[in-house]
PDB file of C-alpha atoms in Angstrom:
ATOM      1  CA  MET C   1       0.000   0.000   0.000  1.00  0.00           C
ATOM      2  CA  SER C   2       2.777   2.440   0.897  1.00  0.00           C
ATOM      3  CA  ALA C   3       4.550   1.777  -2.415  1.00  0.00           C
ATOM      4  CA  TYR C   4       1.305   2.421  -4.289  1.00  0.00           C
ATOM      5  CA  LEU C   5       0.761   5.695  -2.430  1.00  0.00           C
ATOM      6  CA  LEU C   6       4.328   6.783  -3.151  1.00  0.00           C
ATOM      7  CA  ARG C   7       3.949   6.018  -6.871  1.00  0.00           C
ATOM      8  CA  ARG C   8       0.722   7.989  -7.064  1.00  0.00           C
ATOM      9  CA  LEU C   9       2.146  10.965  -5.181  1.00  0.00           C
ATOM     10  CA  LEU C  10       5.257  11.031  -7.359  1.00  0.00           C
ATOM     11  CA  GLY C  11       3.064  10.784 -10.460  1.00  0.00           C
ATOM     12  CA  ALA C  12       1.083  13.813  -9.290  1.00  0.00           C
ATOM     13  CA  ILE C  13       4.160  16.062  -9.487  1.00  0.00           C
ATOM     14  CA  PRO C  14       4.515  16.112 -13.320  1.00  0.00           C
ATOM     15  CA  THR C  15       0.730  16.373 -13.636  1.00  0.00           C
ATOM     16  CA  LEU C  16       0.681  19.516 -11.482  1.00  0.00           C
ATOM     17  CA  LEU C  17       3.676  20.919 -13.353  1.00  0.00           C
ATOM     18  CA  ILE C  18       1.940  20.470 -16.711  1.00  0.00           C
ATOM     19  CA  ILE C  19      -1.222  22.137 -15.388  1.00  0.00           C
ATOM     20  CA  ILE C  20       0.758  25.083 -13.983  1.00  0.00           C
ATOM     21  CA  THR C  21       2.715  25.467 -17.229  1.00  0.00           C
ATOM     22  CA  LEU C  22      -0.363  25.451 -19.468  1.00  0.00           C
ATOM     23  CA  THR C  23      -2.279  27.855 -17.236  1.00  0.00           C
ATOM     24  CA  PHE C  24       0.702  30.210 -16.863  1.00  0.00           C
ATOM     25  CA  PHE C  25       1.290  30.644 -20.576  1.00  0.00           C
ATOM     26  CA  MET C  26      -2.398  30.663 -21.542  1.00  0.00           C
ATOM     27  CA  MET C  27      -2.983  33.548 -19.140  1.00  0.00           C
ATOM     28  CA  ARG C  28      -0.108  35.445 -20.728  1.00  0.00           C
ATOM     29  CA  ILE C  29      -1.383  34.767 -24.255  1.00  0.00           C
ATOM     30  CA  ALA C  30      -4.843  36.163 -23.443  1.00  0.00           C
ATOM     31  CA  PRO C  31      -5.269  39.802 -24.537  1.00  0.00           C
ATOM     32  CA  GLY C  32      -5.041  42.509 -21.910  1.00  0.00           C
ATOM     33  CA  GLY C  33      -3.096  42.672 -18.696  1.00  0.00           C
ATOM     34  CA  PRO C  34      -3.619  43.165 -14.967  1.00  0.00           C
ATOM     35  CA  PHE C  35      -2.875  46.887 -15.140  1.00  0.00           C
ATOM     36  CA  ASP C  36      -4.816  47.784 -18.304  1.00  0.00           C
ATOM     37  CA  GLU C  37      -7.391  50.409 -17.392  1.00  0.00           C
ATOM     38  CA  GLU C  38      -9.637  52.842 -19.182  1.00  0.00           C
ATOM     39  CA  ARG C  39      -7.222  55.619 -18.261  1.00  0.00           C
ATOM     40  CA  THR C  40      -3.758  54.887 -19.630  1.00  0.00           C
ATOM     41  CA  LEU C  41      -1.054  55.001 -16.990  1.00  0.00           C
ATOM     42  CA  PRO C  42       2.072  57.088 -17.563  1.00  0.00           C
ATOM     43  CA  PRO C  43       4.826  54.856 -18.972  1.00  0.00           C
ATOM     44  CA  GLN C  44       7.108  55.376 -15.938  1.00  0.00           C
ATOM     45  CA  VAL C  45       4.334  54.505 -13.474  1.00  0.00           C
ATOM     46  CA  GLU C  46       3.406  51.401 -15.437  1.00  0.00           C
ATOM     47  CA  ALA C  47       7.082  50.373 -15.601  1.00  0.00           C
ATOM     48  CA  ASN C  48       7.447  50.796 -11.841  1.00  0.00           C
ATOM     49  CA  ILE C  49       4.338  48.716 -11.161  1.00  0.00           C
ATOM     50  CA  LYS C  50       5.536  45.922 -13.442  1.00  0.00           C
ATOM     51  CA  ALA C  51       8.961  45.989 -11.790  1.00  0.00           C
ATOM     52  CA  ALA C  52       7.348  45.730  -8.348  1.00  0.00           C
ATOM     53  CA  TYR C  53       5.489  42.567  -9.383  1.00  0.00           C
ATOM     54  CA  GLY C  54       8.353  41.105 -11.429  1.00  0.00           C
ATOM     55  CA  LEU C  55       6.480  41.481 -14.724  1.00  0.00           C
ATOM     56  CA  ASP C  56       9.412  43.325 -16.309  1.00  0.00           C
ATOM     57  CA  LYS C  57      11.488  40.134 -16.383  1.00  0.00           C
ATOM     58  CA  PRO C  58      11.540  37.746 -19.364  1.00  0.00           C
ATOM     59  CA  LEU C  59       8.618  35.342 -19.487  1.00  0.00           C
ATOM     60  CA  HIS C  60      10.685  32.225 -18.816  1.00  0.00           C
ATOM     61  CA  VAL C  61      12.210  33.899 -15.742  1.00  0.00           C
ATOM     62  CA  GLN C  62       8.727  34.774 -14.454  1.00  0.00           C
ATOM     63  CA  TYR C  63       7.694  31.148 -15.000  1.00  0.00           C
ATOM     64  CA  PHE C  64      10.612  29.627 -13.108  1.00  0.00           C
ATOM     65  CA  ASN C  65      10.220  32.131 -10.282  1.00  0.00           C
ATOM     66  CA  TYR C  66       6.556  31.219  -9.973  1.00  0.00           C
ATOM     67  CA  VAL C  67       7.252  27.463  -9.936  1.00  0.00           C
ATOM     68  CA  ILE C  68       9.895  27.940  -7.247  1.00  0.00           C
ATOM     69  CA  GLY C  69       7.390  29.969  -5.221  1.00  0.00           C
ATOM     70  CA  VAL C  70       4.759  27.222  -5.526  1.00  0.00           C
ATOM     71  CA  VAL C  71       7.268  24.649  -4.280  1.00  0.00           C
ATOM     72  CA  HIS C  72       7.766  26.817  -1.189  1.00  0.00           C
ATOM     73  CA  GLY C  73       4.018  27.338  -0.700  1.00  0.00           C
ATOM     74  CA  ASP C  74       4.047  30.931  -2.004  1.00  0.00           C
ATOM     75  CA  LEU C  75       1.398  31.607  -4.662  1.00  0.00           C
ATOM     76  CA  GLY C  76       2.400  35.250  -5.004  1.00  0.00           C
ATOM     77  CA  PRO C  77       0.590  38.531  -4.395  1.00  0.00           C
ATOM     78  CA  SER C  78      -2.721  39.426  -5.976  1.00  0.00           C
ATOM     79  CA  PHE C  79      -2.398  42.060  -8.696  1.00  0.00           C
ATOM     80  CA  LYS C  80      -5.849  43.515  -8.031  1.00  0.00           C
ATOM     81  CA  TYR C  81      -6.560  42.983  -4.323  1.00  0.00           C
ATOM     82  CA  LYS C  82      -4.068  45.289  -2.656  1.00  0.00           C
ATOM     83  CA  ASP C  83      -2.273  44.061   0.466  1.00  0.00           C
ATOM     84  CA  PHE C  84      -3.570  40.520  -0.078  1.00  0.00           C
ATOM     85  CA  THR C  85      -1.621  37.483  -1.167  1.00  0.00           C
ATOM     86  CA  VAL C  86      -3.251  34.729  -3.190  1.00  0.00           C
ATOM     87  CA  VAL C  87      -2.944  32.399  -0.177  1.00  0.00           C
ATOM     88  CA  ASP C  88      -4.897  34.940   1.918  1.00  0.00           C
ATOM     89  CA  LEU C  89      -7.711  35.152  -0.640  1.00  0.00           C
ATOM     90  CA  ILE C  90      -7.948  31.381  -1.066  1.00  0.00           C
ATOM     91  CA  ALA C  91      -7.942  30.897   2.710  1.00  0.00           C
ATOM     92  CA  GLN C  92     -10.878  33.323   2.967  1.00  0.00           C
ATOM     93  CA  GLY C  93     -12.936  31.577   0.284  1.00  0.00           C
ATOM     94  CA  ALA C  94     -11.978  27.951   1.029  1.00  0.00           C
ATOM     95  CA  PRO C  95     -14.415  27.416   3.960  1.00  0.00           C
ATOM     96  CA  VAL C  96     -17.340  28.596   1.825  1.00  0.00           C
ATOM     97  CA  SER C  97     -16.407  26.434  -1.173  1.00  0.00           C
ATOM     98  CA  ALA C  98     -15.643  23.436   1.049  1.00  0.00           C
ATOM     99  CA  ARG C  99     -18.968  23.683   2.843  1.00  0.00           C
ATOM    100  CA  LEU C 100     -20.825  24.025  -0.461  1.00  0.00           C
ATOM    101  CA  GLY C 101     -18.997  21.122  -2.121  1.00  0.00           C
ATOM    102  CA  ILE C 102     -19.188  18.718   0.828  1.00  0.00           C
ATOM    103  CA  SER C 103     -22.888  19.467   1.334  1.00  0.00           C
ATOM    104  CA  ALA C 104     -23.642  18.937  -2.363  1.00  0.00           C
ATOM    105  CA  LEU C 105     -21.656  15.690  -2.526  1.00  0.00           C
ATOM    106  CA  THR C 106     -23.296  14.343   0.652  1.00  0.00           C
ATOM    107  CA  LEU C 107     -26.750  15.211  -0.672  1.00  0.00           C
ATOM    108  CA  ALA C 108     -25.991  13.658  -4.063  1.00  0.00           C
ATOM    109  CA  LEU C 109     -24.721  10.412  -2.538  1.00  0.00           C
ATOM    110  CA  THR C 110     -27.548  10.083  -0.024  1.00  0.00           C
ATOM    111  CA  ILE C 111     -30.413  10.766  -2.404  1.00  0.00           C
ATOM    112  CA  GLY C 112     -28.797   9.160  -5.454  1.00  0.00           C
ATOM    113  CA  VAL C 113     -27.962   5.856  -3.759  1.00  0.00           C
ATOM    114  CA  THR C 114     -31.375   5.717  -2.070  1.00  0.00           C
ATOM    115  CA  LEU C 115     -33.334   6.383  -5.262  1.00  0.00           C
ATOM    116  CA  GLY C 116     -31.164   4.038  -7.313  1.00  0.00           C
ATOM    117  CA  SER C 117     -31.594   1.242  -4.781  1.00  0.00           C
ATOM    118  CA  LEU C 118     -35.369   1.697  -4.634  1.00  0.00           C
ATOM    119  CA  ALA C 119     -35.553   1.680  -8.436  1.00  0.00           C
ATOM    120  CA  ALA C 120     -33.524  -1.547  -8.600  1.00  0.00           C
ATOM    121  CA  LEU C 121     -35.636  -3.269  -5.955  1.00  0.00           C
ATOM    122  CA  THR C 122     -38.829  -2.344  -7.841  1.00  0.00           C
ATOM    123  CA  GLN C 123     -37.466  -2.983 -11.325  1.00  0.00           C
ATOM    124  CA  ASN C 124     -39.877  -2.132 -14.193  1.00  0.00           C
ATOM    125  CA  SER C 125     -42.432  -0.666 -11.776  1.00  0.00           C
ATOM    126  CA  TRP C 126     -43.851   2.847 -11.919  1.00  0.00           C
ATOM    127  CA  LEU C 127     -41.353   3.915  -9.259  1.00  0.00           C
ATOM    128  CA  ASP C 128     -38.449   2.615 -11.336  1.00  0.00           C
ATOM    129  CA  HIS C 129     -39.640   4.433 -14.456  1.00  0.00           C
ATOM    130  CA  THR C 130     -40.286   7.645 -12.508  1.00  0.00           C
ATOM    131  CA  VAL C 131     -36.835   7.649 -10.913  1.00  0.00           C
ATOM    132  CA  MET C 132     -35.069   6.965 -14.209  1.00  0.00           C
ATOM    133  CA  ALA C 133     -37.078   9.603 -16.084  1.00  0.00           C
ATOM    134  CA  SER C 134     -36.361  12.162 -13.377  1.00  0.00           C
ATOM    135  CA  ALA C 135     -32.683  11.198 -13.428  1.00  0.00           C
ATOM    136  CA  MET C 136     -32.490  11.772 -17.170  1.00  0.00           C
ATOM    137  CA  ILE C 137     -34.011  15.243 -16.760  1.00  0.00           C
ATOM    138  CA  GLY C 138     -31.529  16.019 -13.988  1.00  0.00           C
ATOM    139  CA  ILE C 139     -28.596  14.969 -16.173  1.00  0.00           C
ATOM    140  CA  VAL C 140     -29.527  17.053 -19.225  1.00  0.00           C
ATOM    141  CA  ILE C 141     -30.152  20.312 -17.310  1.00  0.00           C
ATOM    142  CA  PRO C 142     -26.797  21.931 -16.396  1.00  0.00           C
ATOM    143  CA  ASN C 143     -26.420  23.751 -13.100  1.00  0.00           C
ATOM    144  CA  PHE C 144     -25.815  27.104 -14.806  1.00  0.00           C
ATOM    145  CA  VAL C 145     -29.392  26.827 -16.107  1.00  0.00           C
ATOM    146  CA  LEU C 146     -30.861  25.223 -13.009  1.00  0.00           C
ATOM    147  CA  ALA C 147     -29.360  27.728 -10.528  1.00  0.00           C
ATOM    148  CA  PRO C 148     -31.006  30.873 -12.013  1.00  0.00           C
ATOM    149  CA  MET C 149     -34.312  29.007 -12.339  1.00  0.00           C
ATOM    150  CA  LEU C 150     -34.266  27.997  -8.662  1.00  0.00           C
ATOM    151  CA  ALA C 151     -33.247  31.496  -7.587  1.00  0.00           C
ATOM    152  CA  LEU C 152     -36.054  33.019  -9.659  1.00  0.00           C
ATOM    153  CA  CYS C 153     -38.762  30.600  -8.514  1.00  0.00           C
ATOM    154  CA  PHE C 154     -37.965  30.092  -4.821  1.00  0.00           C
ATOM    155  CA  GLY C 155     -36.029  33.276  -4.137  1.00  0.00           C
ATOM    156  CA  VAL C 156     -37.824  35.962  -6.144  1.00  0.00           C
ATOM    157  CA  TRP C 157     -41.337  34.762  -6.945  1.00  0.00           C
ATOM    158  CA  LEU C 158     -42.135  32.702  -3.844  1.00  0.00           C
ATOM    159  CA  SER C 159     -39.639  34.361  -1.446  1.00  0.00           C
ATOM    160  CA  TRP C 160     -39.194  31.086   0.421  1.00  0.00           C
ATOM    161  CA  LEU C 161     -35.404  31.201   0.418  1.00  0.00           C
ATOM    162  CA  PRO C 162     -32.713  33.852  -0.177  1.00  0.00           C
ATOM    163  CA  ALA C 163     -31.944  34.297  -3.874  1.00  0.00           C
ATOM    164  CA  GLY C 164     -28.278  34.982  -3.153  1.00  0.00           C
ATOM    165  CA  GLY C 165     -25.668  35.994  -0.640  1.00  0.00           C
ATOM    166  CA  TRP C 166     -23.893  34.205   2.177  1.00  0.00           C
ATOM    167  CA  GLY C 167     -25.743  35.516   5.228  1.00  0.00           C
ATOM    168  CA  GLY C 168     -22.978  34.545   7.614  1.00  0.00           C
ATOM    169  CA  GLY C 169     -23.283  30.901   6.610  1.00  0.00           C
ATOM    170  CA  GLU C 170     -26.894  30.391   7.706  1.00  0.00           C
ATOM    171  CA  PRO C 171     -28.255  27.086   6.336  1.00  0.00           C
ATOM    172  CA  ARG C 172     -31.120  28.744   4.456  1.00  0.00           C
ATOM    173  CA  TYR C 173     -28.601  30.616   2.288  1.00  0.00           C
ATOM    174  CA  LEU C 174     -27.038  27.306   1.268  1.00  0.00           C
ATOM    175  CA  VAL C 175     -30.192  25.431   0.286  1.00  0.00           C
ATOM    176  CA  LEU C 176     -30.526  26.686  -3.305  1.00  0.00           C
ATOM    177  CA  PRO C 177     -26.786  26.611  -4.158  1.00  0.00           C
ATOM    178  CA  VAL C 178     -26.386  23.085  -2.774  1.00  0.00           C
ATOM    179  CA  ILE C 179     -29.453  21.808  -4.631  1.00  0.00           C
ATOM    180  CA  SER C 180     -28.300  23.468  -7.867  1.00  0.00           C
ATOM    181  CA  LEU C 181     -24.890  21.847  -7.561  1.00  0.00           C
ATOM    182  CA  ALA C 182     -26.112  18.430  -6.425  1.00  0.00           C
ATOM    183  CA  ILE C 183     -29.043  17.637  -8.740  1.00  0.00           C
ATOM    184  CA  PRO C 184     -27.019  16.554 -11.824  1.00  0.00           C
ATOM    185  CA  TYR C 185     -24.951  14.250  -9.603  1.00  0.00           C
ATOM    186  CA  VAL C 186     -28.020  12.878  -7.822  1.00  0.00           C
ATOM    187  CA  ALA C 187     -29.298  11.837 -11.241  1.00  0.00           C
ATOM    188  CA  SER C 188     -26.026  10.219 -12.351  1.00  0.00           C
ATOM    189  CA  ILE C 189     -25.499   8.376  -9.059  1.00  0.00           C
ATOM    190  CA  ALA C 190     -29.094   7.111  -9.089  1.00  0.00           C
ATOM    191  CA  ARG C 191     -28.670   5.663 -12.575  1.00  0.00           C
ATOM    192  CA  LEU C 192     -25.310   4.072 -11.716  1.00  0.00           C
ATOM    193  CA  THR C 193     -26.649   2.578  -8.476  1.00  0.00           C
ATOM    194  CA  ARG C 194     -29.771   1.229 -10.127  1.00  0.00           C
ATOM    195  CA  GLY C 195     -27.911  -0.441 -13.004  1.00  0.00           C
ATOM    196  CA  SER C 196     -25.253  -1.932 -10.752  1.00  0.00           C
ATOM    197  CA  MET C 197     -27.701  -3.203  -8.139  1.00  0.00           C
ATOM    198  CA  VAL C 198     -29.933  -4.846 -10.757  1.00  0.00           C
ATOM    199  CA  GLU C 199     -26.887  -6.747 -11.994  1.00  0.00           C
ATOM    200  CA  VAL C 200     -25.776  -7.673  -8.470  1.00  0.00           C
ATOM    201  CA  LEU C 201     -29.254  -8.867  -7.421  1.00  0.00           C
ATOM    202  CA  HIS C 202     -29.218 -11.365 -10.307  1.00  0.00           C
ATOM    203  CA  SER C 203     -25.740 -12.687  -9.485  1.00  0.00           C
ATOM    204  CA  ASN C 204     -25.051 -16.208  -8.218  1.00  0.00           C
ATOM    205  CA  TYR C 205     -23.848 -15.295  -4.749  1.00  0.00           C
ATOM    206  CA  ILE C 206     -27.055 -13.344  -4.044  1.00  0.00           C
ATOM    207  CA  ARG C 207     -29.079 -16.409  -5.085  1.00  0.00           C
ATOM    208  CA  THR C 208     -26.914 -18.489  -2.729  1.00  0.00           C
ATOM    209  CA  ALA C 209     -27.517 -16.053   0.126  1.00  0.00           C
ATOM    210  CA  ARG C 210     -31.261 -16.248  -0.457  1.00  0.00           C
ATOM    211  CA  ALA C 211     -31.095 -20.041  -0.597  1.00  0.00           C
ATOM    212  CA  LYS C 212     -29.377 -20.057   2.818  1.00  0.00           C
ATOM    213  CA  GLY C 213     -32.374 -18.226   4.236  1.00  0.00           C
ATOM    214  CA  LEU C 214     -30.665 -14.910   5.019  1.00  0.00           C
ATOM    215  CA  ARG C 215     -32.950 -12.002   5.697  1.00  0.00           C
ATOM    216  CA  THR C 216     -33.540  -9.561   2.868  1.00  0.00           C
ATOM    217  CA  THR C 217     -32.105  -6.670   4.852  1.00  0.00           C
ATOM    218  CA  THR C 218     -28.915  -8.669   5.510  1.00  0.00           C
ATOM    219  CA  ILE C 219     -28.572  -9.609   1.845  1.00  0.00           C
ATOM    220  CA  LEU C 220     -29.034  -6.009   0.728  1.00  0.00           C
ATOM    221  CA  GLY C 221     -26.929  -4.333   3.396  1.00  0.00           C
ATOM    222  CA  ARG C 222     -24.045  -6.788   3.643  1.00  0.00           C
ATOM    223  CA  HIS C 223     -23.788  -8.228   0.120  1.00  0.00           C
ATOM    224  CA  ALA C 224     -25.722  -6.327  -2.546  1.00  0.00           C
ATOM    225  CA  LEU C 225     -25.177  -2.681  -1.581  1.00  0.00           C
ATOM    226  CA  PRO C 226     -21.348  -2.737  -1.136  1.00  0.00           C
ATOM    227  CA  ALA C 227     -20.899  -4.458  -4.506  1.00  0.00           C
ATOM    228  CA  SER C 228     -23.339  -2.140  -6.268  1.00  0.00           C
ATOM    229  CA  LEU C 229     -21.483   0.922  -4.938  1.00  0.00           C
ATOM    230  CA  LEU C 230     -18.292   0.110  -6.864  1.00  0.00           C
ATOM    231  CA  PRO C 231     -19.321   2.077 -10.003  1.00  0.00           C
ATOM    232  CA  VAL C 232     -20.467   4.929  -7.764  1.00  0.00           C
ATOM    233  CA  ILE C 233     -17.084   5.030  -6.019  1.00  0.00           C
ATOM    234  CA  SER C 234     -15.352   5.131  -9.405  1.00  0.00           C
ATOM    235  CA  TYR C 235     -17.623   7.996 -10.444  1.00  0.00           C
ATOM    236  CA  LEU C 236     -16.695  10.085  -7.394  1.00  0.00           C
ATOM    237  CA  GLY C 237     -13.361  11.153  -8.903  1.00  0.00           C
ATOM    238  CA  PRO C 238     -14.871  12.838 -11.990  1.00  0.00           C
ATOM    239  CA  ALA C 239     -17.784  13.995  -9.821  1.00  0.00           C
ATOM    240  CA  ALA C 240     -15.395  15.844  -7.508  1.00  0.00           C
ATOM    241  CA  ALA C 241     -13.874  17.603 -10.505  1.00  0.00           C
ATOM    242  CA  GLY C 242     -17.343  18.474 -11.804  1.00  0.00           C
ATOM    243  CA  LEU C 243     -18.428  19.783  -8.420  1.00  0.00           C
ATOM    244  CA  MET C 244     -15.388  22.059  -8.261  1.00  0.00           C
ATOM    245  CA  VAL C 245     -15.942  23.403 -11.763  1.00  0.00           C
ATOM    246  CA  GLY C 246     -19.683  23.718 -11.183  1.00  0.00           C
ATOM    247  CA  SER C 247     -19.159  25.514  -7.881  1.00  0.00           C
ATOM    248  CA  VAL C 248     -17.354  28.302  -9.771  1.00  0.00           C
ATOM    249  CA  VAL C 249     -20.561  29.029 -11.700  1.00  0.00           C
ATOM    250  CA  VAL C 250     -22.919  28.481  -8.767  1.00  0.00           C
ATOM    251  CA  GLU C 251     -20.896  30.720  -6.451  1.00  0.00           C
ATOM    252  CA  GLN C 252     -20.981  33.470  -9.054  1.00  0.00           C
ATOM    253  CA  ILE C 253     -24.737  33.153  -9.616  1.00  0.00           C
ATOM    254  CA  PHE C 254     -25.584  33.168  -5.897  1.00  0.00           C
ATOM    255  CA  ALA C 255     -22.876  35.723  -4.986  1.00  0.00           C
ATOM    256  CA  LEU C 256     -21.125  33.396  -2.545  1.00  0.00           C
ATOM    257  CA  PRO C 257     -17.678  34.533  -1.315  1.00  0.00           C
ATOM    258  CA  GLY C 258     -15.936  31.276  -2.213  1.00  0.00           C
ATOM    259  CA  ILE C 259     -12.882  30.390  -4.246  1.00  0.00           C
ATOM    260  CA  GLY C 260     -14.969  30.200  -7.418  1.00  0.00           C
ATOM    261  CA  GLN C 261     -15.882  33.870  -7.267  1.00  0.00           C
ATOM    262  CA  HIS C 262     -12.201  34.782  -6.877  1.00  0.00           C
ATOM    263  CA  PHE C 263     -11.415  32.647  -9.917  1.00  0.00           C
ATOM    264  CA  VAL C 264     -14.005  34.366 -12.111  1.00  0.00           C
ATOM    265  CA  GLN C 265     -13.021  37.855 -10.978  1.00  0.00           C
ATOM    266  CA  GLY C 266      -9.340  37.006 -11.360  1.00  0.00           C
ATOM    267  CA  ALA C 267      -9.900  35.858 -14.951  1.00  0.00           C
ATOM    268  CA  LEU C 268     -11.866  39.012 -15.795  1.00  0.00           C
ATOM    269  CA  ASN C 269      -9.236  41.256 -14.184  1.00  0.00           C
ATOM    270  CA  ARG C 270      -6.274  39.320 -15.659  1.00  0.00           C
ATOM    271  CA  ASP C 271      -5.077  38.718 -12.107  1.00  0.00           C
ATOM    272  CA  TYR C 272      -2.520  36.141 -13.190  1.00  0.00           C
ATOM    273  CA  THR C 273      -1.397  34.933  -9.789  1.00  0.00           C
ATOM    274  CA  LEU C 274      -4.929  34.620  -8.424  1.00  0.00           C
ATOM    275  CA  VAL C 275      -6.106  32.490 -11.358  1.00  0.00           C
ATOM    276  CA  LEU C 276      -2.977  30.360 -11.188  1.00  0.00           C
ATOM    277  CA  GLY C 277      -3.346  29.913  -7.432  1.00  0.00           C
ATOM    278  CA  VAL C 278      -6.956  28.734  -7.716  1.00  0.00           C
ATOM    279  CA  VAL C 279      -6.020  26.332 -10.526  1.00  0.00           C
ATOM    280  CA  VAL C 280      -3.176  24.887  -8.434  1.00  0.00           C
ATOM    281  CA  VAL C 281      -5.498  24.381  -5.450  1.00  0.00           C
ATOM    282  CA  TYR C 282      -8.252  22.796  -7.547  1.00  0.00           C
ATOM    283  CA  ALA C 283      -5.821  20.518  -9.387  1.00  0.00           C
ATOM    284  CA  THR C 284      -4.228  19.381  -6.118  1.00  0.00           C
ATOM    285  CA  LEU C 285      -7.632  18.636  -4.577  1.00  0.00           C
ATOM    286  CA  ILE C 286      -8.763  16.657  -7.621  1.00  0.00           C
ATOM    287  CA  ILE C 287      -5.568  14.574  -7.664  1.00  0.00           C
ATOM    288  CA  PHE C 288      -5.795  13.734  -3.971  1.00  0.00           C
ATOM    289  CA  PHE C 289      -9.533  13.071  -4.163  1.00  0.00           C
ATOM    290  CA  ASN C 290      -8.953  10.621  -7.022  1.00  0.00           C
ATOM    291  CA  LEU C 291      -6.314   8.916  -4.901  1.00  0.00           C
ATOM    292  CA  PHE C 292      -8.762   8.696  -1.984  1.00  0.00           C
ATOM    293  CA  VAL C 293     -11.413   7.222  -4.289  1.00  0.00           C
ATOM    294  CA  ASP C 294      -8.985   4.564  -5.526  1.00  0.00           C
ATOM    295  CA  LEU C 295      -8.179   3.596  -1.930  1.00  0.00           C
ATOM    296  CA  CYS C 296     -11.897   3.363  -1.077  1.00  0.00           C
ATOM    297  CA  TYR C 297     -12.420   1.220  -4.170  1.00  0.00           C
ATOM    298  CA  GLY C 298      -9.729  -1.109  -2.893  1.00  0.00           C
ATOM    299  CA  LEU C 299     -11.493  -1.455   0.450  1.00  0.00           C
ATOM    300  CA  LEU C 300     -14.712  -2.508  -1.264  1.00  0.00           C
ATOM    301  CA  ASP C 301     -13.168  -4.799  -3.887  1.00  0.00           C
ATOM    302  CA  PRO C 302     -10.631  -7.393  -2.598  1.00  0.00           C
ATOM    303  CA  ARG C 303      -9.226  -7.867  -6.126  1.00  0.00           C
ATOM    304  CA  VAL C 304      -8.255  -4.193  -6.323  1.00  0.00           C
ATOM    305  CA  ARG C 305      -6.936  -4.313  -2.747  1.00  0.00           C
ATOM    306  CA  GLN C 306      -4.511  -7.083  -3.709  1.00  0.00           C
ATOM    307  CA  SER C 307      -3.269  -5.207  -6.773  1.00  0.00           C
ATOM    308  CA  ILE C 308      -2.403  -2.054  -4.782  1.00  0.00           C
ATOM    309  CA  ALA C 309      -1.033  -3.843  -1.725  1.00  0.00           C
TER     310      ALA C 309
END
């Protein structure tokens, strides 16, 4: 297990380096700069500002300096938020984004696995068809369409919930953003769970368990459900990436002070270091979450556990 972890961690280093390199040069290729304003700055003032941030150096020197800073945990200063480093801004927004993402993932897993299991246990019934039809609708509607619709209906027209804002982290301010972020993943997890459980329920070892006279709850809880969750566990890696990308849009729509809002504003303002810092954090989280998912998969499947031991 330790050798497997070491291989994966070492393999993450070139992956992060490639991501940093692509993002660094793509930001520089984009038109405009962090200090372009409607009123043109005097050349000497602009030169002094660039010198203060190291933007007067050759591009390859800026790149190597940035990579060295990342290795030491320094993501640089923000070009637009005065007196703030990128680490400061990310630290401010991380609790909001983490709470939103964890809540959405928990909701998606709980509802998705429950609905998928019920659909599998009542295969070809009206409940099965209803769950699968609803899941298909949830998959085809993206959260950047769903979020404004929920805000308009429940926040503006009905006034049941706040249409935006953070409100100091009160739960009612999180209801609409979490639902907007979770619904597509509820649908996908429900479909995966249903298909996997139908296959597991028709397998030989489930027939053997029934023939031994085991209770239905024991068969489902101890044998059928863990095996049917294997595709769901595999899906959690891409789902984590989707939740992070989706949270950028949802945070912007609901005006939440998370990392996603900093990312959008940084891209609009050409705040190079802020965009790069958010990308580095997101990429690192996705890599480690995929590693965690692989380890969980090994716990559920003995064959995988032996291969990574």
